[in-house]
Amino acid sequence: MKIILTQEVSGLGAPGDIVEVKDGYGRNYLLPQGFAIAWTKGAEKQVTVIKRARGAREIRDLDHANEVKTQLEGLKINLKVRAGDGGRLFGSVTPAEIVDAVKAASGPVLDRRRLEVPGHIKSTGTYPVKIKLHPEVTASFNLNVVQR
């Protein structure tokens, strides 16, 4: 099955890429979740619009990605959350909350879909977080989850 990705899918491609996947994967997962649209000639014309939007949001080049990486790695990022006894959170930390914490720490604006969080963050402590800034650049920083 030929599809056009509308969002980044790990191991498959970036928005606007035309990829060939197995029928069940496309029909049962990618299309219903909104990660892709079915390929047609008309939809292929929309690829240019998707790629243009991605270009405006994406990091410009390798040098810019390296600048953002050094800026991120120099930040001390604290995220204040509600927690009960023993530091157990009410719920878990979402990628959107991590992006907001980076912005609050005077960091760059990040895309939450590019974050790689190790499992679910459900208690206070320090957690390593990675973000793919560019195909060749991955930045990592420590997220300190503290109780309010």
PDB file of C-alpha atoms in Angstrom:
ATOM      1  CA  MET A   1       0.000   0.000   0.000  1.00  0.00           C
ATOM      2  CA  LYS A   2       1.358   3.396  -0.987  1.00  0.00           C
ATOM      3  CA  ILE A   3       0.753   6.212   1.513  1.00  0.00           C
ATOM      4  CA  ILE A   4       1.829   9.788   2.186  1.00  0.00           C
ATOM      5  CA  LEU A   5       2.974  10.515   5.744  1.00  0.00           C
ATOM      6  CA  THR A   6       1.406  13.535   7.444  1.00  0.00           C
ATOM      7  CA  GLN A   7       3.448  13.221  10.657  1.00  0.00           C
ATOM      8  CA  GLU A   8       6.841  11.846  11.519  1.00  0.00           C
ATOM      9  CA  VAL A   9       6.784   8.089  12.137  1.00  0.00           C
ATOM     10  CA  SER A  10       9.891   6.544  13.703  1.00  0.00           C
ATOM     11  CA  GLY A  11      11.635   4.171  11.342  1.00  0.00           C
ATOM     12  CA  LEU A  12       9.371   5.087   8.431  1.00  0.00           C
ATOM     13  CA  GLY A  13       9.846   8.709   7.443  1.00  0.00           C
ATOM     14  CA  ALA A  14       9.023  12.370   7.835  1.00  0.00           C
ATOM     15  CA  PRO A  15       5.904  14.327   6.894  1.00  0.00           C
ATOM     16  CA  GLY A  16       5.430  14.498   3.145  1.00  0.00           C
ATOM     17  CA  ASP A  17       7.328  11.296   2.393  1.00  0.00           C
ATOM     18  CA  ILE A  18       5.681   8.792   0.080  1.00  0.00           C
ATOM     19  CA  VAL A  19       6.309   5.291   1.439  1.00  0.00           C
ATOM     20  CA  GLU A  20       5.229   1.750   0.693  1.00  0.00           C
ATOM     21  CA  VAL A  21       3.917  -0.196   3.713  1.00  0.00           C
ATOM     22  CA  LYS A  22       2.061  -3.434   4.267  1.00  0.00           C
ATOM     23  CA  ASP A  23      -1.690  -3.145   3.763  1.00  0.00           C
ATOM     24  CA  GLY A  24      -2.673  -3.974   7.345  1.00  0.00           C
ATOM     25  CA  TYR A  25      -0.190  -1.526   8.897  1.00  0.00           C
ATOM     26  CA  GLY A  26      -1.430   1.289   6.704  1.00  0.00           C
ATOM     27  CA  ARG A  27      -5.139   0.504   6.875  1.00  0.00           C
ATOM     28  CA  ASN A  28      -5.346  -0.415  10.573  1.00  0.00           C
ATOM     29  CA  TYR A  29      -2.818   1.929  12.181  1.00  0.00           C
ATOM     30  CA  LEU A  30      -1.367   4.745  10.080  1.00  0.00           C
ATOM     31  CA  LEU A  31      -4.565   5.941   8.383  1.00  0.00           C
ATOM     32  CA  PRO A  32      -6.928   5.813  11.433  1.00  0.00           C
ATOM     33  CA  GLN A  33      -4.348   7.504  13.707  1.00  0.00           C
ATOM     34  CA  GLY A  34      -3.919  10.320  11.183  1.00  0.00           C
ATOM     35  CA  PHE A  35      -0.240   9.606  10.612  1.00  0.00           C
ATOM     36  CA  ALA A  36      -0.791   9.181   6.868  1.00  0.00           C
ATOM     37  CA  ILE A  37      -3.192   9.649   3.993  1.00  0.00           C
ATOM     38  CA  ALA A  38      -3.780   7.287   1.078  1.00  0.00           C
ATOM     39  CA  TRP A  39      -1.670   8.028  -1.978  1.00  0.00           C
ATOM     40  CA  THR A  40      -3.426   9.516  -5.009  1.00  0.00           C
ATOM     41  CA  LYS A  41      -2.246  11.893  -7.709  1.00  0.00           C
ATOM     42  CA  GLY A  42      -4.172  14.736  -6.059  1.00  0.00           C
ATOM     43  CA  ALA A  43      -2.787  13.895  -2.637  1.00  0.00           C
ATOM     44  CA  GLU A  44       0.717  13.860  -4.053  1.00  0.00           C
ATOM     45  CA  LYS A  45       0.266  17.549  -4.935  1.00  0.00           C
ATOM     46  CA  GLN A  46      -0.430  18.192  -1.242  1.00  0.00           C
ATOM     47  CA  VAL A  47       3.024  16.813  -0.454  1.00  0.00           C
ATOM     48  CA  THR A  48       4.581  20.105  -1.553  1.00  0.00           C
ATOM     49  CA  VAL A  49       2.352  21.995   0.905  1.00  0.00           C
ATOM     50  CA  ILE A  50       3.280  19.597   3.721  1.00  0.00           C
ATOM     51  CA  LYS A  51       6.997  19.879   2.932  1.00  0.00           C
ATOM     52  CA  ARG A  52       6.796  23.670   2.808  1.00  0.00           C
ATOM     53  CA  ALA A  53       5.178  23.749   6.256  1.00  0.00           C
ATOM     54  CA  ARG A  54       7.805  21.340   7.573  1.00  0.00           C
ATOM     55  CA  GLY A  55      10.572  23.556   6.184  1.00  0.00           C
ATOM     56  CA  ALA A  56       9.246  26.573   8.076  1.00  0.00           C
ATOM     57  CA  ARG A  57       9.052  24.644  11.359  1.00  0.00           C
ATOM     58  CA  GLU A  58      12.225  22.584  10.992  1.00  0.00           C
ATOM     59  CA  ILE A  59      15.678  23.512  12.074  1.00  0.00           C
ATOM     60  CA  ARG A  60      17.379  25.248   9.174  1.00  0.00           C
ATOM     61  CA  ASP A  61      20.607  23.299   8.776  1.00  0.00           C
ATOM     62  CA  LEU A  62      23.270  21.280  10.562  1.00  0.00           C
ATOM     63  CA  ASP A  63      24.954  24.347  12.075  1.00  0.00           C
ATOM     64  CA  HIS A  64      21.656  25.612  13.521  1.00  0.00           C
ATOM     65  CA  ALA A  65      20.950  22.137  14.918  1.00  0.00           C
ATOM     66  CA  ASN A  66      24.337  22.118  16.653  1.00  0.00           C
ATOM     67  CA  GLU A  67      23.650  25.581  18.132  1.00  0.00           C
ATOM     68  CA  VAL A  68      20.324  24.401  19.523  1.00  0.00           C
ATOM     69  CA  LYS A  69      22.006  21.255  20.861  1.00  0.00           C
ATOM     70  CA  THR A  70      24.611  23.219  22.830  1.00  0.00           C
ATOM     71  CA  GLN A  71      21.912  25.568  24.107  1.00  0.00           C
ATOM     72  CA  LEU A  72      19.762  22.636  25.280  1.00  0.00           C
ATOM     73  CA  GLU A  73      22.590  20.779  26.957  1.00  0.00           C
ATOM     74  CA  GLY A  74      23.524  23.887  28.939  1.00  0.00           C
ATOM     75  CA  LEU A  75      20.048  24.342  30.404  1.00  0.00           C
ATOM     76  CA  LYS A  76      18.846  23.210  33.801  1.00  0.00           C
ATOM     77  CA  ILE A  77      15.259  22.152  33.201  1.00  0.00           C
ATOM     78  CA  ASN A  78      12.893  21.735  36.148  1.00  0.00           C
ATOM     79  CA  LEU A  79       9.297  20.599  35.808  1.00  0.00           C
ATOM     80  CA  LYS A  80       7.031  21.182  38.794  1.00  0.00           C
ATOM     81  CA  VAL A  81       4.199  18.653  39.049  1.00  0.00           C
ATOM     82  CA  ARG A  82       1.615  17.564  41.570  1.00  0.00           C
ATOM     83  CA  ALA A  83       2.733  14.479  43.425  1.00  0.00           C
ATOM     84  CA  GLY A  84       1.562  12.441  46.369  1.00  0.00           C
ATOM     85  CA  ASP A  85       3.448  10.725  49.160  1.00  0.00           C
ATOM     86  CA  GLY A  86       6.757   9.221  48.151  1.00  0.00           C
ATOM     87  CA  GLY A  87       7.021  11.388  45.031  1.00  0.00           C
ATOM     88  CA  ARG A  88       4.455   9.463  42.993  1.00  0.00           C
ATOM     89  CA  LEU A  89       2.805  11.692  40.375  1.00  0.00           C
ATOM     90  CA  PHE A  90      -0.896  12.104  39.747  1.00  0.00           C
ATOM     91  CA  GLY A  91      -0.744  10.888  36.126  1.00  0.00           C
ATOM     92  CA  SER A  92       2.440  11.096  34.104  1.00  0.00           C
ATOM     93  CA  VAL A  93       4.582  13.714  32.407  1.00  0.00           C
ATOM     94  CA  THR A  94       3.675  14.333  28.752  1.00  0.00           C
ATOM     95  CA  PRO A  95       5.967  15.490  25.945  1.00  0.00           C
ATOM     96  CA  ALA A  96       3.971  18.738  25.724  1.00  0.00           C
ATOM     97  CA  GLU A  97       4.765  19.467  29.382  1.00  0.00           C
ATOM     98  CA  ILE A  98       8.464  18.813  28.722  1.00  0.00           C
ATOM     99  CA  VAL A  99       8.439  21.230  25.765  1.00  0.00           C
ATOM    100  CA  ASP A 100       6.745  23.869  27.946  1.00  0.00           C
ATOM    101  CA  ALA A 101       9.369  23.338  30.679  1.00  0.00           C
ATOM    102  CA  VAL A 102      12.183  23.843  28.158  1.00  0.00           C
ATOM    103  CA  LYS A 103      10.544  27.042  26.925  1.00  0.00           C
ATOM    104  CA  ALA A 104      10.079  28.241  30.540  1.00  0.00           C
ATOM    105  CA  ALA A 105      13.797  27.648  31.173  1.00  0.00           C
ATOM    106  CA  SER A 106      14.480  30.133  28.320  1.00  0.00           C
ATOM    107  CA  GLY A 107      15.269  27.325  25.908  1.00  0.00           C
ATOM    108  CA  PRO A 108      14.352  26.963  22.246  1.00  0.00           C
ATOM    109  CA  VAL A 109      10.881  26.052  21.025  1.00  0.00           C
ATOM    110  CA  LEU A 110      10.850  22.308  20.343  1.00  0.00           C
ATOM    111  CA  ASP A 111       8.560  19.913  18.497  1.00  0.00           C
ATOM    112  CA  ARG A 112       7.003  17.521  21.029  1.00  0.00           C
ATOM    113  CA  ARG A 113       6.806  14.736  18.430  1.00  0.00           C
ATOM    114  CA  ARG A 114      10.595  14.566  18.200  1.00  0.00           C
ATOM    115  CA  LEU A 115      11.114  13.921  21.919  1.00  0.00           C
ATOM    116  CA  GLU A 116      12.286  10.493  23.037  1.00  0.00           C
ATOM    117  CA  VAL A 117      11.331   9.892  26.663  1.00  0.00           C
ATOM    118  CA  PRO A 118      12.495   6.680  28.383  1.00  0.00           C
ATOM    119  CA  GLY A 119       9.161   5.073  29.281  1.00  0.00           C
ATOM    120  CA  HIS A 120       6.534   6.864  31.317  1.00  0.00           C
ATOM    121  CA  ILE A 121       7.625   9.428  33.892  1.00  0.00           C
ATOM    122  CA  LYS A 122       5.434   8.692  36.924  1.00  0.00           C
ATOM    123  CA  SER A 123       7.565   9.795  39.857  1.00  0.00           C
ATOM    124  CA  THR A 124       9.816  12.669  40.834  1.00  0.00           C
ATOM    125  CA  GLY A 125      13.492  12.521  39.987  1.00  0.00           C
ATOM    126  CA  THR A 126      15.912  13.214  37.151  1.00  0.00           C
ATOM    127  CA  TYR A 127      15.262  11.654  33.742  1.00  0.00           C
ATOM    128  CA  PRO A 128      17.344  11.718  30.549  1.00  0.00           C
ATOM    129  CA  VAL A 129      15.416  13.047  27.540  1.00  0.00           C
ATOM    130  CA  LYS A 130      16.591  12.951  23.925  1.00  0.00           C
ATOM    131  CA  ILE A 131      15.350  15.006  21.012  1.00  0.00           C
ATOM    132  CA  LYS A 132      16.137  14.510  17.358  1.00  0.00           C
ATOM    133  CA  LEU A 133      16.888  18.014  16.075  1.00  0.00           C
ATOM    134  CA  HIS A 134      18.212  17.023  12.661  1.00  0.00           C
ATOM    135  CA  PRO A 135      18.763  13.664  10.914  1.00  0.00           C
ATOM    136  CA  GLU A 136      22.398  13.852  12.056  1.00  0.00           C
ATOM    137  CA  VAL A 137      22.015  15.676  15.394  1.00  0.00           C
ATOM    138  CA  THR A 138      20.421  14.303  18.546  1.00  0.00           C
ATOM    139  CA  ALA A 139      20.533  16.372  21.725  1.00  0.00           C
ATOM    140  CA  SER A 140      20.069  15.016  25.222  1.00  0.00           C
ATOM    141  CA  PHE A 141      19.307  16.805  28.442  1.00  0.00           C
ATOM    142  CA  ASN A 142      18.238  15.956  31.962  1.00  0.00           C
ATOM    143  CA  LEU A 143      14.711  16.731  33.073  1.00  0.00           C
ATOM    144  CA  ASN A 144      14.381  17.270  36.800  1.00  0.00           C
ATOM    145  CA  VAL A 145      10.810  16.447  37.903  1.00  0.00           C
ATOM    146  CA  VAL A 146      10.062  18.056  41.271  1.00  0.00           C
ATOM    147  CA  GLN A 147       7.024  18.213  43.497  1.00  0.00           C
ATOM    148  CA  ARG A 148       5.094  21.499  43.744  1.00  0.00           C
TER     149      ARG A 148
END
